[in-house]
Every structure is written in C-alpha cells, then in structure tokens.
Amino acid sequence: MKKTVTTLADGRELIYYDSRDDVVREAVDPRPLTPVVSRSEIRYDELTGDAVAVASHRQARTYQPPADACPLCPGRDGRESEIPDASYEVAVFENRFPSLSGGLGRCEVVCFTDDHTASFADLTEEQARLVLDAWTDRTAELSALPGVRQVYCFENRGQEIGVTLPHSHGQIYAFPYVTPRTAQMRRRLDEHRAETGRNLFDDVVARERADGERVVLETEHWIAFVPYAAHWPYEVHLYPKRRVPDLLALDEAARTEFAQVYLELLRRFDRLFGPGEPPTPYIAAWHQAPFTDARREDFGLHLELFTVRRASGKLKFLAGTESGMGAFMNDVRPEDAARRIREVATA
C-alpha cells in the first residue's frame, strides 16, 4: 500500500491510498475555499453522564447533490471535488462539516471507490482489503492525536439511514470521550469477569459457535452471527476468532480473509428482500477498544452490521419505547433472521 498525504485548498488534510507503489498523486485543489470555521462543543447530560456533540454549523452541509456535482467523485473534466485527482482507489479527507473539531476530536470521510454508482459490495477483494488497510492506518494516526480516546470507523448506506451523499463512502470519528455504547460494553466486560473469571467477548463467540443456530458464516479466522438479543430485524456481528482489541492488532491471515467474508455478508444483505427491491440500507460499525483503557486488551474488536428495513417495503422506525427509553423490541426472531441470511447465499 502506498500512502500520499496532501492538503485541500482550505488546508484540510487529504490522503490517497493506492495498491501500487508507482502511483503519483500531484493534483492540486483549484477551488477558492476559505478555511473551515466550525463551532463544535461537547456538553454532558447531567442525568446520564452522556457526552453530546453540538455542531450547529453542520446545517449547511451538502445534501443530495446531482450526480454531476457529487463532491466525492474524482476531480476530472473540470469537476469541483473534495478529491482533485482524475482517479483514485481509496481516499480519506477531513470532513468539511465536522461534528467534532477544534481540538475536540476529528471527523474524516473515507471514499471506498471513485465509481459513483458502485457500493461497497461491488468492490473486489483487493479493493476491500485496501479499505481495511486505510481504516487501520487512520486508526493508528487518529489514536495518537492529543485528547482522542476512541476511534470509530463506520459506513451509513442509503437515504433511509440519512445519507446525504449517495457516492459510496464511510466516516471515521476520533472521539475525545468514550461513547455510551462502548462504555456499556466495558461495564459488562468487568461485571462478567467478576462473576465468572472469564472474558465476555470470548464467551459470546464460544456460545454462538456451540449453538450454531444464529451463525451466518464461519471461516478459518472469522465468524459472523446474529446476536442472541439482536436490537434490529436483521443484524449481524462479525468477529475475528482470535480476540484482538482493535484493527491494528489483526494478523495478516485475518486481514487477508476479511475482504472475502465481509463482501459476502454485504451481498447477502442486498439479497435479503428479494429481486426488484432497492439496495438494502445499512449501518456497518467497527467497535474498537478505547485507546486510554488500562485493560484494553480484554476488549473484543468486532463489526456490527444492521439494517432498518424489517420487510419488503417496510422500515423499522424507533418507537417511543426505543427512542424514549432505549428499550428495544425486535420484530424478527434472531434465529429466523439468521436462517434467512443463510438462505439468500444460494438465491
């Protein structure tokens, strides 16, 4: 992998990731941009202790532009783009409308391909591996920034999720605090250790392997399953079989096999609701250990993939119990969801 670091016209960082070492990236951003002015702040909910980022400047962010004005397409033929080169493989840049900024973390955009119409599931295994390498490199770089406690790589796909740019891309947030969901996992990790003397993540994976009913895919180095108490109608968790705390700790064998496994999961998700259905909207979320934890080696890196579509033409909207109280109620039995995801592999 070759990494080329440059800057955009307003001073934001842009990084190209290429599979070949002889690629030269010298394109200059010609746009007359002024430096980004953001007003992010972190406030704390007194009742729960949760941190909330307030970023009112994001109201002006780009929303569903036409294809010929997509800012994530390469900057050829006079197009004004966030990525000025005429082509690219994987590109990462600082978000122009960040939720976290000004010494309070950092937000980046990850473009998976320069093909405007392709989704992640359309990538080759070589392209998907390059994305994994980019996620890993950004995790290493961002975790070293002052004040950063957690690095979160994720993809939102589909307008139903709230995506404002249809071009295939994800994001990376470098949080200055530990997010509420990760904090919950850490508490349960400690409680489980105190109760059993064992590691929670190891026990979850071992139970799913032993039970087998919710397992969707299993290879030499990875296992994917619908969790026993899934929150979403179709939700899959992907774990490396050798527990590691973050992307940096994955060994070469697991990294090589990841692309095959993950692409298969995404392609199955796109076939869940039958022919003629639009692409399945989803969120794909990497859970990594906070970098400030003394016992971070106990954490289990994993990816959570889920969709808000519960049936053909039907979405799961968060009800009052879920939005108001965080009390989830699932419309699909997890064992039935796992069976369906397994079945579409041969469809």
CSV table of C-alpha atoms in Angstrom, one decimal:
chain,number,residue,atom,x,y,z
A,1,MET,CA,0.0,0.0,0.0
A,2,LYS,CA,1.2,3.5,-0.9
A,3,LYS,CA,0.0,6.5,1.2
A,4,THR,CA,0.1,10.0,-0.2
A,5,VAL,CA,-0.7,12.9,2.1
A,6,THR,CA,-1.6,16.3,0.7
A,7,THR,CA,-3.9,19.2,1.5
A,8,LEU,CA,-7.1,20.7,0.1
A,9,ALA,CA,-7.5,24.4,-0.8
A,10,ASP,CA,-8.7,25.3,2.7
A,11,GLY,CA,-5.9,23.4,4.5
A,12,ARG,CA,-7.8,20.2,5.3
A,13,GLU,CA,-5.8,17.0,5.0
A,14,LEU,CA,-6.4,14.6,2.1
A,15,ILE,CA,-4.8,11.1,2.0
A,16,TYR,CA,-4.7,8.8,-1.0
A,17,TYR,CA,-4.3,5.0,-0.5
A,18,ASP,CA,-3.1,3.1,-3.5
A,19,SER,CA,-2.4,-0.6,-4.1
A,20,ARG,CA,0.6,0.2,-6.3
A,21,ASP,CA,3.8,1.9,-5.2
A,22,ASP,CA,4.4,3.7,-8.6
A,23,VAL,CA,1.2,5.9,-8.4
A,24,VAL,CA,1.9,9.6,-8.3
A,25,ARG,CA,-0.6,12.0,-6.8
A,26,GLU,CA,0.1,15.6,-7.6
A,27,ALA,CA,-3.3,17.1,-8.4
A,28,VAL,CA,-3.9,20.5,-6.7
A,29,ASP,CA,-7.3,21.6,-5.4
A,30,PRO,CA,-8.2,24.6,-7.6
A,31,ARG,CA,-11.3,25.7,-5.6
A,32,PRO,CA,-11.3,29.1,-3.9
A,33,LEU,CA,-12.1,27.8,-0.5
A,34,THR,CA,-11.8,29.7,2.8
A,35,PRO,CA,-10.6,27.9,5.9
A,36,VAL,CA,-13.3,25.8,7.6
A,37,VAL,CA,-14.9,27.5,10.6
A,38,SER,CA,-16.6,25.1,12.9
A,39,ARG,CA,-18.3,25.6,16.2
A,40,SER,CA,-18.3,22.1,17.8
A,41,GLU,CA,-18.6,21.8,21.5
A,42,ILE,CA,-19.1,18.9,23.9
A,43,ARG,CA,-21.8,19.1,26.5
A,44,TYR,CA,-22.6,16.5,29.2
A,45,ASP,CA,-26.0,15.3,30.1
A,46,GLU,CA,-26.3,15.7,33.8
A,47,LEU,CA,-28.8,12.9,34.2
A,48,THR,CA,-26.9,10.2,32.3
A,49,GLY,CA,-23.4,11.4,32.1
A,50,ASP,CA,-23.5,11.0,28.3
A,51,ALA,CA,-21.4,13.4,26.1
A,52,VAL,CA,-23.3,15.2,23.4
A,53,ALA,CA,-21.6,17.0,20.5
A,54,VAL,CA,-23.2,20.3,19.5
A,55,ALA,CA,-22.3,21.2,15.9
A,56,SER,CA,-24.8,23.8,14.5
A,57,HIS,CA,-22.6,24.6,11.5
A,58,ARG,CA,-23.5,21.2,10.0
A,59,GLN,CA,-26.9,22.5,9.0
A,60,ALA,CA,-25.2,23.9,5.9
A,61,ARG,CA,-23.7,20.6,4.7
A,62,THR,CA,-24.2,19.3,1.2
A,63,TYR,CA,-27.4,17.4,0.7
A,64,GLN,CA,-28.2,15.0,-2.1
A,65,PRO,CA,-26.4,16.8,-4.9
A,66,PRO,CA,-27.0,15.7,-8.6
A,67,ALA,CA,-24.6,13.1,-9.8
A,68,ASP,CA,-22.7,15.6,-12.0
A,69,ALA,CA,-22.0,17.7,-8.9
A,70,CYS,CA,-21.0,14.9,-6.5
A,71,PRO,CA,-18.1,16.2,-4.3
A,72,LEU,CA,-16.8,12.6,-3.8
A,73,CYS,CA,-16.2,11.8,-7.5
A,74,PRO,CA,-12.7,12.4,-8.8
A,75,GLY,CA,-11.9,16.0,-10.0
A,76,ARG,CA,-11.7,15.3,-13.7
A,77,ASP,CA,-13.3,17.3,-16.5
A,78,GLY,CA,-13.5,20.5,-14.5
A,79,ARG,CA,-15.5,19.0,-11.6
A,80,GLU,CA,-15.1,20.7,-8.3
A,81,SER,CA,-14.4,17.8,-5.9
A,82,GLU,CA,-13.0,17.1,-2.5
A,83,ILE,CA,-10.7,14.7,-4.3
A,84,PRO,CA,-8.9,16.7,-7.1
A,85,ASP,CA,-7.1,13.8,-8.8
A,86,ALA,CA,-8.6,12.4,-12.0
A,87,SER,CA,-9.0,9.0,-10.4
A,88,TYR,CA,-8.4,7.3,-7.1
A,89,GLU,CA,-8.6,3.9,-5.3
A,90,VAL,CA,-9.3,4.9,-1.7
A,91,ALA,CA,-9.2,8.5,-0.4
A,92,VAL,CA,-9.7,10.0,3.1
A,93,PHE,CA,-10.1,13.6,3.9
A,94,GLU,CA,-11.1,15.8,6.8
A,95,ASN,CA,-14.8,16.5,6.8
A,96,ARG,CA,-15.7,20.0,5.7
A,97,PHE,CA,-18.7,19.9,8.1
A,98,PRO,CA,-17.3,18.0,11.1
A,99,SER,CA,-19.3,17.0,14.2
A,100,LEU,CA,-16.1,17.0,16.2
A,101,SER,CA,-13.4,19.7,15.6
A,102,GLY,CA,-11.3,22.4,17.2
A,103,GLY,CA,-9.3,20.2,19.5
A,104,LEU,CA,-12.4,18.2,20.4
A,105,GLY,CA,-11.7,15.2,18.2
A,106,ARG,CA,-11.7,14.9,14.4
A,107,CYS,CA,-14.1,13.7,11.7
A,108,GLU,CA,-12.9,12.2,8.4
A,109,VAL,CA,-14.6,10.9,5.2
A,110,VAL,CA,-13.5,7.6,3.6
A,111,CYS,CA,-14.2,7.2,-0.1
A,112,PHE,CA,-14.2,3.5,-1.0
A,113,THR,CA,-14.0,3.9,-4.8
A,114,ASP,CA,-14.1,6.6,-7.4
A,115,ASP,CA,-17.0,4.9,-9.1
A,116,HIS,CA,-20.1,6.9,-8.3
A,117,THR,CA,-22.5,4.0,-8.9
A,118,ALA,CA,-20.7,1.3,-7.0
A,119,SER,CA,-21.4,0.2,-3.5
A,120,PHE,CA,-19.0,-1.5,-1.0
A,121,ALA,CA,-20.5,-4.8,-2.0
A,122,ASP,CA,-19.4,-4.2,-5.6
A,123,LEU,CA,-15.7,-3.9,-4.7
A,124,THR,CA,-13.2,-6.6,-5.4
A,125,GLU,CA,-11.5,-8.4,-2.6
A,126,GLU,CA,-8.3,-6.4,-3.4
A,127,GLN,CA,-10.2,-3.1,-3.1
A,128,ALA,CA,-11.9,-4.1,0.1
A,129,ARG,CA,-8.5,-5.1,1.6
A,130,LEU,CA,-7.2,-1.6,0.7
A,131,VAL,CA,-10.1,-0.1,2.6
A,132,LEU,CA,-9.3,-2.2,5.6
A,133,ASP,CA,-5.7,-1.0,5.4
A,134,ALA,CA,-6.9,2.6,5.2
A,135,TRP,CA,-9.2,2.1,8.3
A,136,THR,CA,-6.2,0.6,10.1
A,137,ASP,CA,-3.8,3.4,9.2
A,138,ARG,CA,-6.3,6.1,10.2
A,139,THR,CA,-7.0,4.3,13.5
A,140,ALA,CA,-3.3,4.4,14.2
A,141,GLU,CA,-2.9,8.1,13.2
A,142,LEU,CA,-6.0,9.4,14.9
A,143,SER,CA,-5.4,7.5,18.2
A,144,ALA,CA,-2.2,9.4,18.5
A,145,LEU,CA,-3.8,12.8,18.5
A,146,PRO,CA,-4.0,14.7,21.8
A,147,GLY,CA,-7.2,14.0,23.7
A,148,VAL,CA,-8.5,11.2,21.4
A,149,ARG,CA,-9.9,8.3,23.4
A,150,GLN,CA,-11.8,6.3,20.8
A,151,VAL,CA,-11.6,5.8,17.1
A,152,TYR,CA,-14.8,4.7,15.3
A,153,CYS,CA,-14.9,3.6,11.6
A,154,PHE,CA,-18.3,3.2,10.1
A,155,GLU,CA,-20.5,3.3,7.0
A,156,ASN,CA,-24.0,4.6,6.6
A,157,ARG,CA,-25.6,3.3,3.3
A,158,GLY,CA,-29.0,4.5,2.0
A,159,GLN,CA,-31.3,7.5,2.2
A,160,GLU,CA,-33.4,5.6,4.8
A,161,ILE,CA,-30.3,5.8,7.1
A,162,GLY,CA,-30.0,9.6,6.5
A,163,VAL,CA,-27.1,9.5,4.0
A,164,THR,CA,-26.7,12.9,2.3
A,165,LEU,CA,-24.2,11.8,-0.4
A,166,PRO,CA,-25.0,8.7,-2.4
A,167,HIS,CA,-21.4,8.1,-3.5
A,168,SER,CA,-20.0,5.0,-1.7
A,169,HIS,CA,-18.2,6.3,1.4
A,170,GLY,CA,-17.9,5.9,5.2
A,171,GLN,CA,-16.7,8.0,8.0
A,172,ILE,CA,-14.2,7.9,10.9
A,173,TYR,CA,-14.7,9.8,14.2
A,174,ALA,CA,-11.9,10.3,16.6
A,175,PHE,CA,-13.9,10.9,19.9
A,176,PRO,CA,-12.5,12.9,22.8
A,177,TYR,CA,-14.6,10.7,25.1
A,178,VAL,CA,-15.7,7.1,25.3
A,179,THR,CA,-19.1,6.6,23.6
A,180,PRO,CA,-22.1,5.4,25.6
A,181,ARG,CA,-22.4,2.0,23.8
A,182,THR,CA,-18.7,1.3,24.3
A,183,ALA,CA,-18.9,2.4,28.0
A,184,GLN,CA,-21.8,-0.1,28.4
A,185,MET,CA,-19.7,-2.9,26.9
A,186,ARG,CA,-16.8,-2.1,29.2
A,187,ARG,CA,-19.1,-2.2,32.3
A,188,ARG,CA,-20.5,-5.6,31.2
A,189,LEU,CA,-16.9,-6.8,30.5
A,190,ASP,CA,-15.9,-6.0,34.0
A,191,GLU,CA,-19.1,-7.5,35.5
A,192,HIS,CA,-18.7,-10.7,33.6
A,193,ARG,CA,-15.0,-11.0,34.7
A,194,ALA,CA,-16.0,-10.5,38.3
A,195,GLU,CA,-18.9,-13.0,38.0
A,196,THR,CA,-17.2,-15.8,36.0
A,197,GLY,CA,-13.5,-15.1,35.9
A,198,ARG,CA,-13.7,-15.3,32.1
A,199,ASN,CA,-13.7,-12.8,29.1
A,200,LEU,CA,-17.2,-11.7,28.0
A,201,PHE,CA,-16.3,-11.5,24.3
A,202,ASP,CA,-14.7,-14.9,24.3
A,203,ASP,CA,-17.8,-16.4,25.9
A,204,VAL,CA,-20.2,-14.8,23.5
A,205,VAL,CA,-18.3,-16.1,20.5
A,206,ALA,CA,-17.9,-19.6,22.1
A,207,ARG,CA,-21.6,-19.8,22.8
A,208,GLU,CA,-22.6,-18.8,19.3
A,209,ARG,CA,-20.2,-21.4,17.8
A,210,ALA,CA,-21.5,-24.1,20.1
A,211,ASP,CA,-25.2,-23.3,19.5
A,212,GLY,CA,-24.8,-22.7,15.7
A,213,GLU,CA,-28.4,-21.7,15.1
A,214,ARG,CA,-27.6,-18.0,14.7
A,215,VAL,CA,-24.2,-18.4,12.9
A,216,VAL,CA,-24.4,-17.0,9.4
A,217,LEU,CA,-20.8,-17.5,8.2
A,218,GLU,CA,-17.7,-19.1,9.7
A,219,THR,CA,-14.3,-19.3,8.1
A,220,GLU,CA,-10.8,-20.1,9.5
A,221,HIS,CA,-10.3,-16.7,11.0
A,222,TRP,CA,-13.8,-15.0,11.2
A,223,ILE,CA,-17.3,-15.8,12.5
A,224,ALA,CA,-20.5,-13.9,11.7
A,225,PHE,CA,-23.7,-14.4,13.7
A,226,VAL,CA,-27.0,-12.8,14.5
A,227,PRO,CA,-26.7,-11.9,18.2
A,228,TYR,CA,-28.9,-13.7,20.7
A,229,ALA,CA,-30.7,-10.4,21.7
A,230,ALA,CA,-30.5,-8.5,18.4
A,231,HIS,CA,-31.8,-5.0,18.5
A,232,TRP,CA,-32.6,-4.8,14.8
A,233,PRO,CA,-34.6,-7.0,12.5
A,234,TYR,CA,-31.5,-8.1,10.5
A,235,GLU,CA,-28.3,-7.6,12.4
A,236,VAL,CA,-25.0,-9.5,12.1
A,237,HIS,CA,-21.9,-9.3,14.3
A,238,LEU,CA,-18.6,-10.2,12.7
A,239,TYR,CA,-15.7,-11.2,15.0
A,240,PRO,CA,-12.2,-12.4,14.4
A,241,LYS,CA,-11.8,-15.8,16.1
A,242,ARG,CA,-8.6,-14.6,17.8
A,243,ARG,CA,-9.7,-11.8,20.1
A,244,VAL,CA,-7.9,-8.5,19.5
A,245,PRO,CA,-8.7,-5.0,20.8
A,246,ASP,CA,-8.5,-3.1,17.5
A,247,LEU,CA,-7.8,-3.2,13.8
A,248,LEU,CA,-4.1,-2.6,14.3
A,249,ALA,CA,-3.8,-6.0,16.1
A,250,LEU,CA,-5.3,-8.1,13.4
A,251,ASP,CA,-2.8,-10.6,12.0
A,252,GLU,CA,-2.1,-10.9,8.3
A,253,ALA,CA,-4.2,-14.1,7.9
A,254,ALA,CA,-7.3,-12.4,9.3
A,255,ARG,CA,-6.7,-9.3,7.3
A,256,THR,CA,-6.5,-11.3,4.1
A,257,GLU,CA,-9.6,-13.3,4.8
A,258,PHE,CA,-11.7,-10.3,5.9
A,259,ALA,CA,-12.4,-9.0,2.4
A,260,GLN,CA,-13.9,-12.3,1.3
A,261,VAL,CA,-16.1,-12.6,4.4
A,262,TYR,CA,-17.3,-9.0,4.6
A,263,LEU,CA,-18.2,-8.8,0.9
A,264,GLU,CA,-20.2,-12.0,1.2
A,265,LEU,CA,-22.1,-10.5,4.1
A,266,LEU,CA,-22.9,-7.3,2.3
A,267,ARG,CA,-24.0,-9.2,-0.8
A,268,ARG,CA,-26.3,-11.3,1.3
A,269,PHE,CA,-27.8,-8.2,2.9
A,270,ASP,CA,-28.6,-6.9,-0.6
A,271,ARG,CA,-30.5,-10.1,-1.4
A,272,LEU,CA,-32.5,-10.2,1.8
A,273,PHE,CA,-35.7,-8.8,0.5
A,274,GLY,CA,-35.9,-10.3,-3.0
A,275,PRO,CA,-35.5,-9.2,-6.6
A,276,GLY,CA,-36.7,-5.7,-7.5
A,277,GLU,CA,-36.1,-4.3,-4.1
A,278,PRO,CA,-33.8,-1.2,-3.8
A,279,PRO,CA,-30.4,-1.8,-2.2
A,280,THR,CA,-30.6,-2.6,1.5
A,281,PRO,CA,-29.9,0.4,3.7
A,282,TYR,CA,-27.5,-0.4,6.5
A,283,ILE,CA,-25.0,0.8,9.1
A,284,ALA,CA,-21.7,-1.0,9.4
A,285,ALA,CA,-19.9,-0.1,12.6
A,286,TRP,CA,-16.4,-1.2,13.9
A,287,HIS,CA,-16.2,-1.4,17.7
A,288,GLN,CA,-12.6,-0.9,18.9
A,289,ALA,CA,-11.2,-0.6,22.4
A,290,PRO,CA,-10.7,2.9,23.7
A,291,PHE,CA,-7.1,3.8,23.5
A,292,THR,CA,-6.8,5.2,27.0
A,293,ASP,CA,-8.0,2.0,28.8
A,294,ALA,CA,-5.6,0.2,31.1
A,295,ARG,CA,-7.1,-3.2,30.3
A,296,ARG,CA,-7.9,-2.6,26.6
A,297,GLU,CA,-6.6,-6.0,25.6
A,298,ASP,CA,-9.7,-7.5,27.2
A,299,PHE,CA,-11.9,-5.8,24.6
A,300,GLY,CA,-13.0,-7.7,21.5
A,301,LEU,CA,-12.8,-5.9,18.2
A,302,HIS,CA,-15.9,-6.6,16.1
A,303,LEU,CA,-18.1,-5.2,13.4
A,304,GLU,CA,-21.8,-4.8,13.7
A,305,LEU,CA,-23.9,-4.7,10.5
A,306,PHE,CA,-27.6,-4.0,10.6
A,307,THR,CA,-30.5,-2.6,8.5
A,308,VAL,CA,-33.5,-0.5,9.4
A,309,ARG,CA,-35.6,-2.5,6.8
A,310,ARG,CA,-37.7,-5.1,8.5
A,311,ALA,CA,-39.5,-6.5,5.5
A,312,SER,CA,-40.1,-5.7,1.8
A,313,GLY,CA,-41.1,-2.1,1.5
A,314,LYS,CA,-41.2,-1.7,5.3
A,315,LEU,CA,-38.8,0.2,7.6
A,316,LYS,CA,-38.3,-0.2,11.4
A,317,PHE,CA,-38.9,3.2,12.9
A,318,LEU,CA,-37.8,3.6,16.5
A,319,ALA,CA,-40.9,3.6,18.7
A,320,GLY,CA,-41.5,5.6,21.8
A,321,THR,CA,-40.2,2.8,24.0
A,322,GLU,CA,-37.0,2.7,21.9
A,323,SER,CA,-36.3,6.4,21.3
A,324,GLY,CA,-37.6,7.5,24.7
A,325,MET,CA,-36.4,4.7,26.9
A,326,GLY,CA,-33.8,2.8,25.0
A,327,ALA,CA,-35.9,-0.4,25.4
A,328,PHE,CA,-35.6,-2.2,22.1
A,329,MET,CA,-38.3,-4.5,20.7
A,330,ASN,CA,-37.4,-6.7,17.7
A,331,ASP,CA,-40.0,-7.6,15.0
A,332,VAL,CA,-37.9,-10.6,13.8
A,333,ARG,CA,-36.8,-13.5,15.9
A,334,PRO,CA,-32.9,-13.6,15.7
A,335,GLU,CA,-32.9,-17.3,14.7
A,336,ASP,CA,-35.3,-16.6,11.8
A,337,ALA,CA,-33.1,-13.7,10.7
A,338,ALA,CA,-30.0,-15.9,10.7
A,339,ARG,CA,-31.8,-18.6,8.7
A,340,ARG,CA,-32.9,-16.0,6.1
A,341,ILE,CA,-29.4,-14.6,5.8
A,342,ARG,CA,-28.0,-18.1,5.3
A,343,GLU,CA,-30.7,-19.0,2.7
A,344,VAL,CA,-30.0,-16.0,0.4
A,345,ALA,CA,-26.5,-17.2,-0.1
A,346,THR,CA,-27.8,-19.7,-2.7
A,347,ALA,CA,-30.5,-17.5,-4.1
